[in-house]
Coordinates of C-alpha atoms and ligand atoms in Angstrom, one line a residue:
X82 CA 107.0 87.2 86.0
X83 CA 108.3 90.4 85.3
X84 CA 106.7 93.0 88.1
X85 CA 105.2 95.7 86.3
X86 CA 106.5 99.2 87.3
X87 CA 103.6 101.4 88.2
X88 CA 104.9 105.7 88.5
X89 CA 101.8 107.6 90.6
X90 CA 102.0 111.2 90.9
X91 CA 100.6 113.6 93.0
X92 CA 101.5 117.4 93.8
X93 CA 98.2 119.5 95.1
X94 CA 95.6 118.6 98.1
X95 CA 92.9 117.3 96.5
X96 CA 95.8 114.5 94.7
X97 CA 96.1 113.1 98.1
X98 CA 92.9 112.5 98.7
X99 CA 92.8 110.2 95.6
X100 CA 96.2 109.0 95.2
X101 CA 95.8 106.9 98.8
X102 CA 93.8 104.7 97.7
X103 CA 95.5 103.8 94.6
X104 CA 98.7 103.2 95.8
X105 CA 97.2 101.6 98.4
X106 CA 95.2 98.6 96.2
X107 CA 98.7 98.7 94.2
X108 CA 101.1 98.2 95.8
X109 CA 99.4 95.2 97.5
X110 CA 99.3 93.5 94.2
X111 CA 102.7 90.6 93.8
X112 CA 102.2 91.4 89.9
X113 CA 102.6 95.3 91.2
X114 CA 106.0 97.2 91.7
X115 CA 104.9 101.5 92.9
X116 CA 106.9 104.2 92.6
X117 CA 105.5 107.3 94.3
X118 CA 106.1 111.0 93.4
X119 CA 105.3 114.3 94.6
X120 CA 105.7 117.1 92.8
X121 CA 105.5 119.9 95.8
X122 CA 102.9 121.9 93.7
X123 CA 101.2 122.3 97.1
X124 CA 103.9 122.1 99.6
X125 CA 102.8 124.2 103.0
X126 CA 102.6 121.2 105.7
X127 CA 99.0 122.1 106.4
X128 CA 98.3 121.4 102.5
X129 CA 100.5 118.5 101.7
X130 CA 102.5 116.7 104.7
X131 CA 99.2 116.5 107.1
X132 CA 98.1 114.2 104.3
X133 CA 100.3 112.0 104.3
X134 CA 100.4 111.4 108.0
X135 CA 96.4 111.5 107.7
X136 CA 95.8 108.9 104.9
X137 CA 98.8 107.0 106.2
X138 CA 100.8 107.3 102.4
X139 CA 104.2 106.7 102.0
X140 CA 106.8 108.5 102.2
X141 CA 107.6 109.6 98.1
X142 CA 110.6 108.6 96.5
X143 CA 111.3 111.2 94.9
X144 CA 109.9 114.9 95.7
X145 CA 110.3 117.3 92.4
X146 CA 109.9 120.4 95.4
X147 CA 108.4 122.8 92.3
X148 CA 106.7 125.2 94.6
X149 CA 104.6 128.0 93.0
X150 CA 104.9 130.1 90.3
X151 CA 102.6 130.7 86.8
X152 CA 101.1 128.2 84.8
X153 CA 103.5 128.1 82.4
X154 CA 106.6 128.1 84.5
X155 CA 104.8 125.7 86.6
X156 CA 103.9 123.7 83.9
X157 CA 107.6 123.5 82.6
X158 CA 109.3 123.2 86.0
X159 CA 107.2 120.1 86.7
X160 CA 108.2 118.7 83.5
X161 CA 111.8 120.1 83.3
X162 CA 112.1 118.0 86.8
X163 CA 109.7 114.5 86.6
X164 CA 111.5 113.9 82.7
X165 CA 114.5 112.9 84.0
X166 CA 113.0 110.9 86.9
X167 CA 110.9 108.3 84.4
X168 CA 114.2 108.2 82.0
X169 CA 115.5 106.4 85.0
X170 CA 112.4 104.3 86.7
X171 CA 111.4 103.8 83.7
X172 CA 108.4 102.5 84.5
X173 CA 105.5 100.6 82.6
X174 CA 102.6 103.0 83.6
X175 CA 102.3 106.3 85.2
X176 CA 99.4 107.6 86.9
X177 CA 97.9 110.2 87.7
X178 CA 94.8 111.7 89.2
X179 CA 92.3 115.2 88.8
X180 CA 92.9 117.7 87.4
X181 CA 96.4 119.9 89.0
X182 CA 98.6 121.4 86.7
X183 CA 100.9 118.3 88.4
X184 CA 98.8 116.4 86.6
X185 CA 98.8 117.5 83.2
X186 CA 102.3 118.0 82.8
X187 CA 103.3 114.7 84.0
X188 CA 100.8 113.0 81.5
X189 CA 102.2 115.2 78.5
X190 CA 105.8 114.1 79.9
X191 CA 105.0 110.3 80.3
X192 CA 103.2 110.1 76.6
X193 CA 107.2 111.4 75.3
X194 CA 108.6 108.7 76.3
X195 CA 108.2 105.2 74.6
X196 CA 106.9 102.1 76.2
X197 CA 106.2 104.1 79.0
X198 CA 101.8 103.8 79.4
X199 CA 99.1 106.3 81.0
X200 CA 96.2 106.4 82.9
X201 CA 94.5 109.1 84.3
X202 CA 92.8 108.4 87.0
X203 CA 88.7 110.9 86.7
X204 CA 89.1 111.3 83.5
X205 CA 86.3 112.4 81.5
X206 CA 84.9 115.5 84.0
X207 CA 84.0 118.3 81.1
X208 CA 82.5 122.0 82.2
X209 CA 82.7 123.3 79.1
X210 CA 84.3 125.8 80.3
X211 CA 87.5 126.2 78.9
X212 CA 88.0 130.1 81.5
X213 CA 89.5 127.4 84.4
X214 CA 92.4 126.4 84.2
X215 CA 91.6 122.6 85.5
X216 CA 89.3 122.5 81.9
X217 CA 92.7 122.7 80.1
X218 CA 94.3 120.5 82.2
X219 CA 91.8 117.8 81.7
X220 CA 92.0 117.7 78.0
X221 CA 95.2 117.8 77.5
X222 CA 95.8 114.8 79.9
X223 CA 92.4 112.5 78.6
X224 CA 93.5 113.1 75.4
X225 CA 97.1 111.2 75.7
X226 CA 95.8 108.6 78.3
X227 CA 96.0 104.8 77.3
X228 CA 93.8 104.1 80.6
X229 CA 90.4 106.5 81.2
X230 CA 89.2 105.8 84.5
X231 CA 85.7 107.1 84.9
X232 CA 84.3 108.2 88.5
X233 CA 79.7 109.4 87.2
X234 CA 78.4 108.3 83.3
X235 CA 79.4 111.7 82.0
X236 CA 82.5 110.6 81.9
X237 CA 82.4 107.9 79.5
X238 CA 79.4 110.3 77.4
X239 CA 81.5 113.3 77.3
X240 CA 84.8 111.2 76.3
X241 CA 82.4 109.1 73.2
X242 CA 81.8 112.5 71.5
X243 CA 85.7 113.0 71.7
X244 CA 86.3 110.0 69.9
X245 CA 87.6 108.1 73.1
X246 CA 88.0 104.6 71.5
X247 CA 85.6 103.1 74.8
X248 CA 87.3 100.4 74.6
X249 CA 90.0 102.6 77.3
X250 CA 87.7 103.8 78.7
X251 CA 86.5 102.2 82.8
X252 CA 84.2 102.7 84.6
X253 CA 85.4 102.5 88.1
X254 CA 83.4 104.4 90.3
X255 CA 85.2 107.4 92.3
X256 CA 88.2 107.0 94.9
X257 CA 88.0 110.4 96.7
X258 CA 84.8 108.2 98.5
X259 CA 87.9 104.7 98.6
X260 CA 88.7 107.7 101.0
X261 CA 86.2 109.1 102.7
X262 CA 84.3 105.7 103.7
X263 CA 87.7 104.6 105.6
X264 CA 87.9 107.4 107.4
X265 CA 85.0 108.6 108.1
X266 CA 85.0 106.7 111.7
X267 CA 88.9 108.2 112.4
X268 CA 86.7 111.6 111.2
X269 CA 84.4 111.2 114.1
X270 CA 87.6 110.7 116.8
X271 CA 89.2 114.5 116.1
X272 CA 85.9 115.9 117.4
X273 CA 86.9 118.7 115.2
X274 CA 83.0 119.6 115.1
X275 CA 82.7 120.4 119.6
X276 CA 86.0 121.7 119.3
X277 CA 85.1 124.6 117.0
X278 CA 82.2 125.2 119.7
X279 CA 79.5 123.8 116.3
X280 CA 77.0 122.3 117.5
X281 CA 75.9 118.9 114.7
X282 CA 74.3 120.0 112.4
X283 CA 73.0 124.2 113.4
X284 CA 76.6 126.1 111.0
X285 CA 77.5 126.5 107.5
X286 CA 81.1 125.0 106.6
X287 CA 82.8 126.6 103.5
X288 CA 86.2 126.6 101.0
X289 CA 86.3 128.8 98.5
X290 CA 90.1 128.9 96.0
X291 CA 88.6 129.7 92.6
X292 CA 90.7 132.2 90.5
X293 CA 87.0 133.2 89.2
X294 CA 86.0 133.3 92.9
X295 CA 88.6 134.9 94.3
X296 CA 91.1 137.0 92.0
X297 CA 88.5 139.4 91.4
X298 CA 87.6 141.9 94.2
X299 CA 84.3 142.7 92.3
X300 CA 83.5 138.9 93.0
X301 CA 84.3 138.3 95.7
X302 CA 83.8 141.2 97.9
X303 CA 79.7 140.2 97.6
X304 CA 80.5 137.0 98.5
X305 CA 81.9 137.4 101.7
X306 CA 79.2 140.4 102.2
X307 CA 76.7 137.5 101.9
X308 CA 78.3 135.1 104.7
X309 CA 78.8 137.6 106.9
X310 CA 75.3 138.1 106.4
X311 CA 75.2 134.2 106.8
X312 CA 76.7 134.2 109.8
X313 CA 74.2 135.8 111.7
X314 CA 72.0 133.5 111.1
X315 CA 73.9 130.4 111.6
X316 CA 78.1 130.2 112.8
X317 CA 80.1 129.8 109.3
X318 CA 83.6 128.1 109.6
X319 CA 85.9 128.6 106.8
X320 CA 88.8 127.0 106.4
X321 CA 90.8 129.5 104.3
X322 CA 93.2 128.3 101.3
X323 CA 96.2 130.1 100.9
X324 CA 95.5 131.2 97.3
X325 CA 92.5 132.9 99.2
X326 CA 94.4 134.8 101.5
X327 CA 95.4 138.2 100.0
X328 CA 91.9 138.7 99.0
X329 CA 90.6 137.9 102.2
X330 CA 93.3 140.2 104.3
X331 CA 92.0 142.5 101.7
X332 CA 88.6 142.4 101.8
X333 CA 88.6 142.5 106.0
X334 CA 90.2 145.5 106.2
X335 CA 88.4 147.3 104.9
X336 CA 85.5 146.0 107.1
X337 CA 84.8 147.6 110.8
X338 CA 83.9 145.0 112.3
X339 CA 83.4 141.5 111.8
X340 CA 80.5 139.1 113.3
X341 CA 81.4 136.6 115.8
X342 CA 79.7 134.1 114.2
X343 CA 81.9 134.3 110.3
X344 CA 85.2 132.3 111.6
X345 CA 88.0 132.4 109.2
X346 CA 90.4 129.3 110.1
X347 CA 94.0 127.5 108.4
X348 CA 93.4 125.2 106.0
X349 CA 92.3 122.7 107.9
X350 CA 93.3 118.8 107.9
X351 CA 91.4 115.5 106.3
X352 CA 90.2 113.6 109.0
X353 CA 88.9 117.0 110.6
X354 CA 87.5 118.3 107.5
X355 CA 85.8 116.0 107.4
X356 CA 83.8 115.9 110.7
X357 CA 82.8 118.8 109.7
X358 CA 81.8 118.2 106.1
X359 CA 79.8 115.4 107.7
X360 CA 77.9 117.2 110.5
X361 CA 77.2 120.4 108.9
X362 CA 73.4 121.6 107.9
X363 CA 75.4 123.0 104.5
X364 CA 77.9 123.2 102.8
X365 CA 79.2 126.2 100.4
X366 CA 82.4 126.0 98.4
X367 CA 83.7 126.2 94.1
X368 CA 85.4 123.0 94.9
X369 CA 85.8 119.9 92.6
X370 CA 86.1 117.5 95.3
X371 CA 84.0 119.0 98.0
X372 CA 81.0 118.6 95.3
X373 CA 81.1 115.1 95.7
X374 CA 81.8 113.9 99.6
X375 CA 78.8 115.9 100.2
X376 CA 76.8 113.8 97.8
X377 CA 78.4 111.1 99.4
X378 CA 77.9 112.2 102.9
X379 CA 73.9 113.5 102.1
X380 CA 74.8 117.0 102.9
X381 CA 73.5 120.0 100.9
X382 CA 75.5 122.1 98.8
X383 CA 75.3 125.0 97.1
X384 CA 78.4 125.3 94.6
X385 CA 79.8 129.2 94.0
X386 CA 79.8 127.9 90.4
X387 CA 78.1 128.3 87.3
X388 CA 79.3 125.4 85.9
X389 CA 80.1 121.8 87.0
X390 CA 82.1 119.0 85.8
X391 CA 81.1 116.5 88.2
X392 CA 77.5 117.1 86.9
X393 CA 76.6 113.7 88.8
X394 CA 76.4 115.8 92.3
X395 CA 73.4 117.9 90.7
X396 CA 71.5 115.4 89.4
X397 CA 71.7 112.5 91.9
X398 CA 73.3 114.2 94.4
X399 CA 72.9 117.1 97.5
X400 CA 74.6 119.7 95.1
X401 CA 72.9 123.0 93.2
X402 CA 74.3 125.8 91.2
X403 CA 74.3 129.3 92.8
X404 CA 77.4 131.3 90.6
X405 CA 78.2 133.3 91.4
X406 CA 75.4 136.2 93.1
X407 CA 75.7 136.4 96.4
X408 CA 71.9 137.4 96.8
X409 CA 71.1 133.9 95.0
X410 CA 74.0 132.3 97.1
X411 CA 72.2 134.3 100.6
X412 CA 67.9 133.3 99.7
X413 CA 69.0 129.8 98.3
X414 CA 71.1 129.2 101.7
X415 CA 68.5 130.3 104.1
X416 CA 66.0 128.3 101.9
X417 CA 67.8 125.0 103.4
X418 CA 68.7 126.4 107.0
X419 CA 64.8 126.9 106.5
X420 CA 64.4 123.6 105.7
X421 CA 64.1 123.1 102.4
X422 CA 66.8 120.4 102.4
X423 CA 67.4 118.3 98.8
X424 CA 66.5 114.6 98.7
X425 CA 70.0 112.9 97.0
X426 CA 71.2 109.1 97.1
X427 CA 74.8 108.2 96.1
X428 CA 75.9 107.5 92.9
X429 CA 76.6 104.2 91.1
X430 CA 79.8 102.5 91.8
X431 CA 80.7 105.5 95.0
X432 CA 80.9 102.5 96.9
X433 CA 84.0 102.7 98.2
X434 CA 86.1 99.9 96.6
X435 CA 86.9 102.0 92.8
X436 CA 90.7 101.8 93.6
X437 CA 90.2 97.8 93.9
X438 CA 88.6 98.5 90.2
X439 CA 92.0 100.0 88.9
X440 CA 94.0 97.6 90.1
X441 CA 92.2 94.7 88.7
X442 CA 92.7 96.9 85.0
X443 CA 95.7 98.0 85.6
X444 CA 97.3 94.3 86.8
X445 CA 94.8 93.0 83.6
X446 CA 96.5 95.3 81.2
X447 CA 98.1 93.8 78.4
X448 CA 100.8 97.2 77.6
X449 CA 99.2 97.6 74.5
X450 CA 98.9 101.5 73.9
X451 CA 96.0 103.8 72.5
X452 CA 96.2 104.2 68.5
X453 CA 93.7 107.3 69.2
Ligands
UD1_740 C1 95.6 124.4 92.2 C2 95.1 123.6 91.3 C3 93.2 123.5 91.1 C4 93.2 122.4 93.0 C5 93.8 123.6 93.7 C6 93.7 122.6 95.6 C7 96.1 124.2 89.0 C8 95.9 124.8 88.1 N1 95.2 124.0 90.6 O1 95.0 125.2 93.1 O2 92.6 123.3 90.6 O3 91.5 123.1 93.1 O4 95.3 123.8 93.8 O5 94.0 122.8 96.3 O6 96.9 123.3 89.0 N2 100.3 128.2 98.1 C9 100.6 128.3 99.4 N3 101.1 127.3 99.9 C10 101.1 125.8 99.1 C11 100.2 125.6 97.7 C12 100.1 127.1 96.9 O7 100.9 129.1 99.6 O8 101.5 125.3 99.4 C13 100.1 129.6 97.6 C14 100.9 130.3 96.5 O9 100.7 131.7 96.9 C15 100.5 130.5 95.5 C16 98.3 129.7 95.5 O10 98.3 129.6 96.5 O11 100.3 131.1 94.2 C17 98.1 128.9 94.1 O12 99.0 127.7 94.3 P1 98.8 126.6 92.6 O13 99.7 125.5 93.2 O14 99.0 127.5 91.8 O15 97.0 127.1 92.3 P2 95.8 126.4 93.6 O16 95.3 128.7 93.6 O17 96.8 126.0 94.7
UDP741 N1 90.0 119.4 102.5 C1 90.1 118.8 103.6 N2 91.1 120.1 104.8 C2 90.3 122.0 104.1 C3 89.7 121.7 103.0 C4 89.5 120.7 102.1 O1 91.3 118.1 103.6 O2 90.6 122.8 104.8 C5 89.9 118.1 101.5 C6 88.5 118.6 100.6 O3 87.5 117.5 102.4 C7 88.7 117.2 100.4 C8 90.2 118.2 99.1 O4 90.4 118.6 100.6 O5 88.6 116.0 100.4 C9 89.3 119.7 98.1 O6 90.6 119.4 97.6 P1 90.1 120.6 96.9 O7 89.3 122.0 97.0 O8 91.5 122.2 97.5 O9 90.9 121.1 95.6 P2 89.8 120.5 94.3 O10 88.7 119.1 94.8 O11 89.0 121.6 94.3 O12 90.4 120.3 92.9

């Protein structure tokens, strides 16, 4: 029997946690041959290489090395470099994950090449906020995909509303939680909590990198001022995404002195970050993945956005949206630190086995492209 060739694409930090279990599950199937492609959208050691090492992802066969640029240029450059790879390797299926520029760019390339199928892992999520670049990437990718793998019930609902035939939609659960489940013991072994001089359950962990929060000083500075005030109550650890660094340096330059409790550090490895997340009293974030991971861990999370494409984390998990209002953030954070802790449960199929379900569907797929 001819083996089916599946090309997997990853490009930016959150893609690596998603592609790791999917690659492992597919590579273990004798009927499938895998080809791993890195677009190079993220390229710093701490934004890329570290995750391949920590998550045991094999060296990509192809690295497109696109680097940073404006949306249009980055998307165009990924497409220009990815097309010859697909034409050369002729995969039966291209698998893309998440909602970054690499996801949409490679989806568009794959779908225009006859005989190549397209699968989207994390399909159907919608913030209904088209000012977010990720929402555009989600809409484009789902419009084109032959196989749509959803992580939470809202995914199928949104796709049905957009007219997608439900036969193409597969509720498989959350691959990010596969990675979390597989790495929790190793995360603890890093001793990151102690290495930062923190007490388990006694600190706040922060991430912030959305353009809407960091690109405008009128939004970013009050949020940072609120974090500085919170640091008087509890240690606040903030691993700073490279996109956030210039805004942070500007904010810091205008302040006389930072509170000792505010720890601004470089981006962390997955294992160290997971250890800090699992033992935090509270997480503040605008990340998509971190909203899901805190729900899986049962750790309170305040999301610095007016909306979320991951509503199950609010409806069933420990997530609460506080928007971009610094006063509200401070009020809600203090309430949680004072013991007003949200009760949550783990959403259905966030059980560590999502990638195996994806591999089952891909193995059984008859190769018929989606018609509408
Ligand atoms: C991208 C994704 C976003 C995702 C985030 C995860 C898009 C549109 N955005 O945002 O959805 O949540 O990744 O982390 O795809 N930079 C570096 N080193 C790197 C990578 C980036 O210094 O390794 C800096 C560059 O100055 C770059 C900026 O960060 O211009 C933004 O990088 P980019 O990949 O365009 O978007 P992110 O903000 O990282
Ligand atoms: N993460 C990490 N180190 C950090 C910050 C985050 O390993 O310093 C992990 C986090 O646990 C999650 C993923 O990165 O698995 C989320 O990526 P990011 O927030 O960059 O992107 P988003 O999910 O918002 O698209």
